[in-house]
Short mmCIF file of C-alpha atoms in Angstrom, two decimals:
data_model
loop_
_atom_site.label_atom_id
_atom_site.label_comp_id
_atom_site.label_asym_id
_atom_site.label_seq_id
_atom_site.Cartn_x
_atom_site.Cartn_y
_atom_site.Cartn_z
CA MET A 617 5.82 -24.39 -19.03
CA ASP A 618 9.02 -25.01 -17.90
CA VAL A 619 9.01 -20.94 -16.74
CA ASP A 620 13.28 -21.47 -16.44
CA ALA A 621 13.53 -22.76 -19.73
CA PHE A 622 11.45 -20.52 -21.04
CA VAL A 623 13.15 -17.66 -20.12
CA LEU A 624 16.63 -19.12 -20.76
CA THR A 625 15.60 -19.79 -24.16
CA HIS A 626 14.05 -16.06 -24.63
CA ARG A 627 15.71 -13.61 -22.71
CA PRO A 628 18.59 -12.63 -25.46
CA SER A 629 15.50 -11.26 -27.28
CA TRP A 630 13.92 -9.28 -24.15
CA ASP A 631 17.21 -7.87 -23.22
CA ARG A 632 18.07 -7.21 -27.43
CA LEU A 633 14.50 -5.56 -27.58
CA GLU A 634 15.02 -3.57 -24.31
CA HIS A 635 18.20 -2.34 -25.46
CA LEU A 636 16.70 -1.33 -29.17
CA VAL A 637 13.94 0.20 -27.10
CA LYS A 638 16.32 2.69 -25.20
CA ARG A 639 18.29 3.66 -28.27
CA ARG A 640 15.08 3.84 -30.55
CA ARG A 641 15.97 7.56 -31.29
CA ARG A 642 19.40 6.52 -32.54
CA LEU A 643 18.52 3.19 -34.81
CA THR A 644 18.83 2.78 -38.18
CA GLY A 645 16.31 1.57 -40.35
CA ALA A 646 17.10 -2.44 -39.95
CA GLU A 647 17.38 -1.74 -36.28
CA VAL A 648 13.84 -0.18 -36.50
CA ASP A 649 13.03 -3.83 -38.46
CA GLU A 650 14.49 -5.57 -35.84
CA MET A 651 12.73 -3.69 -33.06
CA VAL A 652 9.02 -4.06 -34.73
CA ASP A 653 9.80 -7.82 -35.42
CA LEU A 654 11.06 -8.57 -31.80
CA TYR A 655 7.62 -6.58 -30.55
CA GLN A 656 5.82 -8.87 -32.26
CA ARG A 657 7.65 -11.80 -30.89
CA VAL A 658 7.77 -10.62 -27.09
CA SER A 659 4.12 -10.10 -27.38
CA THR A 660 3.92 -13.49 -28.16
CA HIS A 661 5.61 -14.84 -25.32
CA LEU A 662 3.42 -12.54 -23.57
CA SER A 663 0.43 -14.09 -24.25
CA MET A 664 2.07 -17.49 -23.89
CA VAL A 665 3.23 -16.74 -20.03
CA ARG A 666 -0.18 -15.40 -19.29
CA SER A 667 -2.32 -18.75 -20.35
CA ALA A 668 0.40 -21.04 -18.85
CA SER A 669 2.32 -19.93 -16.12
CA GLY A 670 1.29 -18.18 -12.91
CA ASP A 671 4.93 -15.91 -12.65
CA GLY A 672 3.40 -12.49 -11.91
CA VAL A 673 6.59 -11.39 -12.04
CA LEU A 674 7.72 -12.36 -15.55
CA VAL A 675 4.21 -11.58 -16.64
CA GLY A 676 4.88 -7.59 -14.99
CA ARG A 677 8.07 -7.75 -16.67
CA LEU A 678 7.02 -8.71 -20.24
CA SER A 679 4.11 -6.83 -20.13
CA GLY A 680 6.25 -3.25 -19.34
CA LEU A 681 8.45 -4.47 -21.78
CA VAL A 682 5.68 -4.90 -24.76
CA ALA A 683 4.04 -2.15 -23.94
CA THR A 684 7.40 0.23 -24.16
CA ALA A 685 7.97 -1.13 -27.26
CA ARG A 686 4.58 -0.66 -28.58
CA ALA A 687 5.10 3.05 -27.46
CA ALA A 688 8.27 3.16 -29.71
CA VAL A 689 6.69 1.66 -32.45
CA THR A 690 3.38 3.75 -32.68
CA GLY A 691 4.10 6.64 -30.79
CA ALA A 692 0.68 7.33 -29.06
CA ARG A 693 0.41 7.54 -25.62
CA ALA A 694 -2.23 7.17 -23.45
CA PRO A 695 -4.38 10.21 -21.80
CA LEU A 696 -3.85 11.54 -18.73
CA TRP A 697 -7.30 10.41 -17.81
CA SER A 698 -6.29 6.69 -18.48
CA GLU A 699 -3.24 6.38 -16.27
CA PHE A 700 -5.21 7.88 -13.53
CA ALA A 701 -8.09 5.26 -13.82
CA ARG A 702 -5.18 2.73 -14.49
CA PHE A 703 -3.35 4.15 -10.82
CA TRP A 704 -6.42 3.57 -9.01
CA THR A 705 -8.17 0.68 -10.73
CA VAL A 706 -5.04 -1.47 -10.79
CA SER A 707 -1.55 -0.10 -9.56
CA PHE A 708 -2.49 0.70 -6.10
CA PRO A 709 -5.42 -1.84 -5.00
CA VAL A 710 -3.03 -5.06 -6.89
CA VAL A 711 -0.75 -3.87 -4.43
CA ALA A 712 -2.32 -3.94 -1.47
CA TYR A 713 -4.01 -7.31 -2.30
CA ARG A 714 -0.92 -9.09 -2.98
CA SER A 715 0.22 -7.94 0.38
CA TRP A 716 -2.52 -9.17 2.03
CA ARG A 717 -0.64 -11.08 4.59
CA TRP A 718 1.77 -8.79 5.88
CA TRP A 719 -1.29 -6.23 6.37
CA LEU A 720 -3.30 -9.13 8.00
CA GLY A 721 -0.12 -9.91 10.26
CA SER A 722 0.38 -6.36 11.03
CA ALA A 723 -3.24 -6.03 12.23
CA VAL A 724 -3.51 -9.10 14.30
CA ALA A 725 -0.02 -8.19 16.12
CA THR A 726 -1.15 -4.87 16.40
CA LEU A 727 -4.53 -5.64 17.84
CA VAL A 728 -3.36 -8.46 20.45
CA VAL A 729 -0.61 -5.83 21.91
CA ALA A 730 -3.27 -3.55 22.34
CA VAL A 731 -5.44 -5.88 24.22
CA VAL A 732 -2.85 -7.04 25.78
CA MET A 733 -1.50 -3.59 27.01
CA GLY A 734 -5.16 -2.32 27.95
CA VAL A 735 -6.04 -5.33 30.46
CA TRP A 736 -2.49 -4.86 31.83
CA VAL A 737 -3.04 -1.20 32.93
CA ALA A 738 -6.89 -1.87 33.68
CA GLY A 739 -5.75 -3.87 36.20
CA SER A 740 -2.60 -2.69 37.67
CA PRO A 741 -2.90 -0.13 40.19
CA GLU A 742 0.89 0.18 39.77
CA VAL A 743 1.05 0.36 35.98
CA GLN A 744 -1.33 3.00 36.10
CA ALA A 745 0.82 4.88 39.01
CA ALA A 746 4.33 4.72 36.33
CA VAL A 747 1.73 6.31 33.93
CA GLY A 748 0.55 9.75 35.88
CA THR A 749 -0.80 10.69 38.81
CA PRO A 750 -4.67 9.94 40.14
CA ALA A 751 -5.38 13.45 39.07
CA ASP A 752 -3.34 13.21 35.59
CA ILE A 753 -5.56 10.12 34.93
CA ALA A 754 -8.75 11.53 35.74
CA HIS A 755 -8.02 14.46 33.32
CA ILE A 756 -7.36 12.68 30.65
CA VAL A 757 -10.28 10.62 31.18
CA ASP A 758 -12.51 13.08 32.10
CA HIS A 759 -11.21 15.54 29.47
CA GLU A 760 -7.93 15.37 27.45
CA PHE A 761 -8.92 12.59 25.51
CA ALA A 762 -12.35 13.71 23.81
CA ALA A 763 -11.04 17.52 24.23
CA TYR A 764 -8.56 15.92 21.29
CA TYR A 765 -11.11 16.01 18.95
CA SER A 766 -12.57 19.15 19.57
CA GLU A 767 -10.52 21.70 20.96
CA ASN A 768 -9.25 23.18 17.11
CA PRO A 769 -11.27 24.49 14.29
CA ALA A 770 -12.21 21.53 12.00
CA GLY A 771 -9.96 22.38 8.82
CA SER A 772 -6.56 23.15 10.87
CA PHE A 773 -7.63 19.92 13.28
CA ALA A 774 -7.81 17.76 9.64
CA LEU A 775 -4.64 19.05 8.38
CA ARG A 776 -3.06 18.48 11.54
CA VAL A 777 -4.02 14.81 11.45
CA TRP A 778 -3.53 13.94 7.58
CA THR A 779 -0.21 15.37 8.21
CA ASN A 780 0.75 13.02 11.45
CA ASN A 781 -0.83 9.77 9.92
CA ALA A 782 0.96 10.29 6.44
CA TRP A 783 4.03 10.42 8.65
CA VAL A 784 3.72 7.44 10.65
CA ALA A 785 3.15 5.58 6.91
CA ALA A 786 5.77 7.33 5.26
CA GLN A 787 8.06 5.92 8.21
CA CYS A 788 6.83 2.46 7.76
CA ILE A 789 7.55 2.40 3.84
CA GLY A 790 10.47 4.93 4.64
CA TYR A 791 11.69 2.14 6.71
CA ALA A 792 12.02 -0.92 3.67
CA VAL A 793 15.37 0.68 2.88
CA VAL A 794 16.52 -0.50 6.13
CA LEU A 795 14.73 -4.22 5.41
CA GLY A 796 11.92 -2.83 7.19
CA LEU A 797 13.82 -4.16 10.19
CA PRO A 798 11.97 -0.77 12.65
CA ILE A 799 8.61 -1.24 11.14
CA PRO A 800 7.71 -3.73 14.08
CA TYR A 801 9.03 -0.93 16.73
CA VAL A 802 6.92 1.52 15.06
CA LEU A 803 3.60 -0.46 15.04
CA PHE A 804 4.38 -1.52 18.83
CA GLN A 805 4.77 1.97 20.10
CA ASN A 806 1.23 2.81 18.37
CA ALA A 807 -0.49 -0.52 20.22
CA ALA A 808 0.89 0.26 23.15
CA ASN A 809 -0.19 3.94 23.34
CA LEU A 810 -3.67 2.87 22.17
CA GLY A 811 -3.60 0.07 24.76
CA VAL A 812 -2.42 2.01 27.45
CA VAL A 813 -5.10 5.35 26.71
CA GLY A 814 -7.77 2.08 26.10
CA GLY A 815 -7.28 0.58 29.48
CA LEU A 816 -7.30 3.85 31.12
CA MET A 817 -10.72 4.80 30.09
CA PHE A 818 -12.09 1.17 30.66
CA ASP A 819 -11.13 1.49 34.14
CA ALA A 820 -12.68 4.50 34.49
CA GLY A 821 -15.76 3.03 33.00
CA ARG A 822 -15.43 5.34 29.90
CA GLY A 823 -15.00 2.39 27.42
CA ASP A 824 -18.10 3.98 24.89
CA VAL A 825 -16.33 6.92 25.47
CA PHE A 826 -13.75 5.45 24.18
CA PHE A 827 -14.88 3.11 21.22
CA GLY A 828 -17.30 6.03 20.45
CA LEU A 829 -14.50 8.57 19.14
CA LEU A 830 -11.87 5.78 18.09
CA THR A 831 -14.28 4.15 15.82
CA PRO A 832 -15.45 6.65 13.24
CA HIS A 833 -11.94 7.11 12.11
CA GLY A 834 -9.93 4.86 13.58
CA LEU A 835 -10.72 1.79 11.50
CA LEU A 836 -9.53 3.20 8.22
CA GLU A 837 -6.87 4.97 9.80
CA LEU A 838 -5.64 1.89 11.25
CA THR A 839 -5.80 -0.04 7.95
CA ALA A 840 -3.77 2.79 6.42
CA VAL A 841 -1.08 2.32 8.57
CA PHE A 842 -1.23 -1.32 8.44
CA LEU A 843 -1.19 -1.23 4.77
CA ALA A 844 1.74 1.10 4.52
CA ALA A 845 3.71 -1.18 7.59
CA ALA A 846 2.99 -4.22 5.42
CA ALA A 847 4.33 -2.73 1.92
CA GLY A 848 7.42 -2.03 4.13
CA MET A 849 8.22 -4.90 5.51
CA ARG A 850 7.69 -6.82 2.31
CA LEU A 851 9.83 -4.63 0.54
CA GLY A 852 12.75 -5.80 3.51
CA TRP A 853 12.09 -8.93 2.87
CA SER A 854 12.63 -9.10 -0.70
CA VAL A 855 15.95 -8.08 -0.26
CA ILE A 856 16.47 -10.77 2.43
CA ALA A 857 14.79 -13.77 0.48
CA PRO A 858 14.46 -12.50 -3.30
CA GLY A 859 13.99 -15.89 -4.99
CA ASP A 860 15.81 -17.22 -8.02
CA ARG A 861 15.83 -13.74 -9.27
CA PRO A 862 18.71 -10.97 -8.96
CA ARG A 863 18.22 -9.36 -5.61
CA ALA A 864 18.31 -5.88 -7.01
CA GLN A 865 15.79 -6.91 -9.55
CA VAL A 866 13.40 -7.87 -6.90
CA LEU A 867 14.12 -4.85 -4.80
CA ALA A 868 13.51 -2.64 -8.01
CA GLU A 869 10.09 -4.21 -8.86
CA GLN A 870 8.83 -4.07 -5.34
CA GLY A 871 10.55 -0.54 -4.68
CA ARG A 872 8.44 0.76 -7.37
CA ALA A 873 5.43 -1.20 -6.44
CA VAL A 874 5.67 0.47 -3.10
CA VAL A 875 5.48 3.54 -4.68
CA SER A 876 1.93 3.20 -5.73
CA VAL A 877 0.79 2.69 -2.29
CA ALA A 878 2.60 5.60 -0.69
CA VAL A 879 0.71 7.56 -3.27
CA GLY A 880 -2.69 5.56 -2.84
CA LEU A 881 -1.95 6.20 1.39
CA VAL A 882 -2.40 10.01 0.81
CA VAL A 883 -5.91 10.48 -0.17
CA VAL A 884 -6.90 6.98 1.85
CA LEU A 885 -5.85 9.32 5.04
CA LEU A 886 -6.52 12.37 3.87
CA VAL A 887 -9.96 10.61 4.27
CA SER A 888 -9.70 9.47 7.42
CA GLY A 889 -8.51 12.69 8.83
CA LEU A 890 -12.02 13.98 7.38
CA ILE A 891 -13.74 11.72 9.21
CA GLU A 892 -11.82 12.18 12.37
CA ALA A 893 -12.31 16.57 11.82
CA LEU A 894 -15.65 16.46 11.05
CA VAL A 895 -17.36 13.12 12.13
CA THR A 896 -15.75 12.01 15.38
CA PRO A 897 -16.56 15.24 17.68
CA SER A 898 -19.83 16.01 15.86
CA GLY A 899 -23.18 16.21 17.45
CA LEU A 900 -24.04 13.25 15.74
CA PRO A 901 -25.36 10.23 17.94
CA THR A 902 -22.90 8.02 18.39
CA PHE A 903 -24.37 4.83 16.69
CA VAL A 904 -24.14 6.94 13.32
CA ARG A 905 -21.17 8.15 13.46
CA ILE A 906 -19.67 4.48 14.40
CA ALA A 907 -21.84 3.40 11.38
CA ILE A 908 -19.83 6.12 9.05
CA GLY A 909 -16.32 4.34 10.38
CA VAL A 910 -17.38 1.00 9.58
CA THR A 911 -18.91 1.99 6.49
CA ALA A 912 -15.83 3.91 5.20
CA GLU A 913 -13.82 0.83 6.19
CA VAL A 914 -16.31 -1.79 4.49
CA GLY A 915 -15.82 0.27 1.43
CA PHE A 916 -12.17 0.78 1.10
CA LEU A 917 -11.71 -3.13 1.83
CA THR A 918 -13.86 -4.13 -0.70
CA TYR A 919 -12.54 -1.67 -3.32
CA VAL A 920 -9.34 -3.24 -2.73
CA ILE A 921 -10.45 -6.83 -3.26
CA HIS A 922 -12.51 -6.00 -6.08
CA PHE A 923 -9.93 -4.62 -8.30
CA GLY A 924 -7.03 -5.75 -6.13
CA ARG A 925 -8.02 -9.47 -7.67
CA LYS A 926 -9.41 -8.68 -10.70
CA ALA A 927 -5.90 -6.95 -11.07
CA VAL A 928 -3.98 -10.47 -9.88
CA ARG A 929 -6.12 -12.58 -12.21
CA ALA A 930 -4.72 -10.28 -15.27
CA GLY A 931 -1.45 -10.78 -14.12
CA GLU A 932 -0.52 -7.40 -13.06
CA THR A 933 2.08 -6.47 -10.46
CA GLY A 934 1.73 -2.98 -9.42
CA ASP A 935 5.09 -2.10 -10.56
CA LEU A 936 4.89 1.32 -11.79
CA ASP A 937 6.70 0.25 -15.17
CA ASP A 938 4.12 -2.17 -16.17
CA ALA A 939 1.63 0.70 -16.67
CA PRO A 940 0.97 0.27 -21.09
CA ASP A 941 2.34 4.18 -21.95
CA VAL A 942 0.19 3.99 -25.24
CA LEU A 943 -3.04 3.77 -26.59
CA PRO A 944 -4.50 0.19 -27.80
CA THR A 945 -3.66 -0.69 -31.42
CA GLY A 946 -5.34 -3.29 -33.25
#
């Protein structure tokens, strides 16, 4: 299928249907008949595009238009539980899955910076002297790092951790309005802090304590931050390189998709905060605490890959305007 020719030929029908749907409460009898006819015609267009083209954005636009038109024609709305289920099985995982290159890139870059910084700190007395006095460093590695996870009641600590992590993720997504340019700096700051503390802990022979306390919650927490950064930078890049479509249209579609990530990460970071408050400082053996963290991480990645891949194959984009708002009709 020649997608460009197809769009050029049928766009007037799509635009007309969209116009009629917006005016559905003020249509004449003839216009209602026209809307029904166009709804059926555009439904056919959607089936043709899904079977003959891999253009996910076009599929997404037509899916949203057909769903909205069906709502106007039938007047039946989907139940709330259906919308909730769709969000967790389609909207959130498909955006996360489609962002995997940005997501993986953020993770690799952060890891490289953290390791380089850690090795530099561990092997350089001059750098350590710049971080603090020997007494300050001894306090950090012998007391402060571990005490951070247990000095406050679990409930209040979980809330504080969740709020802090949600703020970091919100920054990454919010920075998309300036093309995502500050996001690499936010990631660099986190990586540098992680590397400095890790370097000090390893130099003091307490690397096992470092990983034992960081791994249970850190895997899921950092994964969520990387996903937020990926969504924000991908949105920014859509402004720089929108392809052959209007920049405003691409930005709107990507922006609505990013909302799915923002909402989904609230829950992911809540789980991470609960693990950090309840599991990390617990008296469980280190290998058990790490196993819990690894299980949470593997479970989240499996969820994203399974539902995300399935949604991509179905032509979903994660754009909230694509969500069907009607009950299935025959």
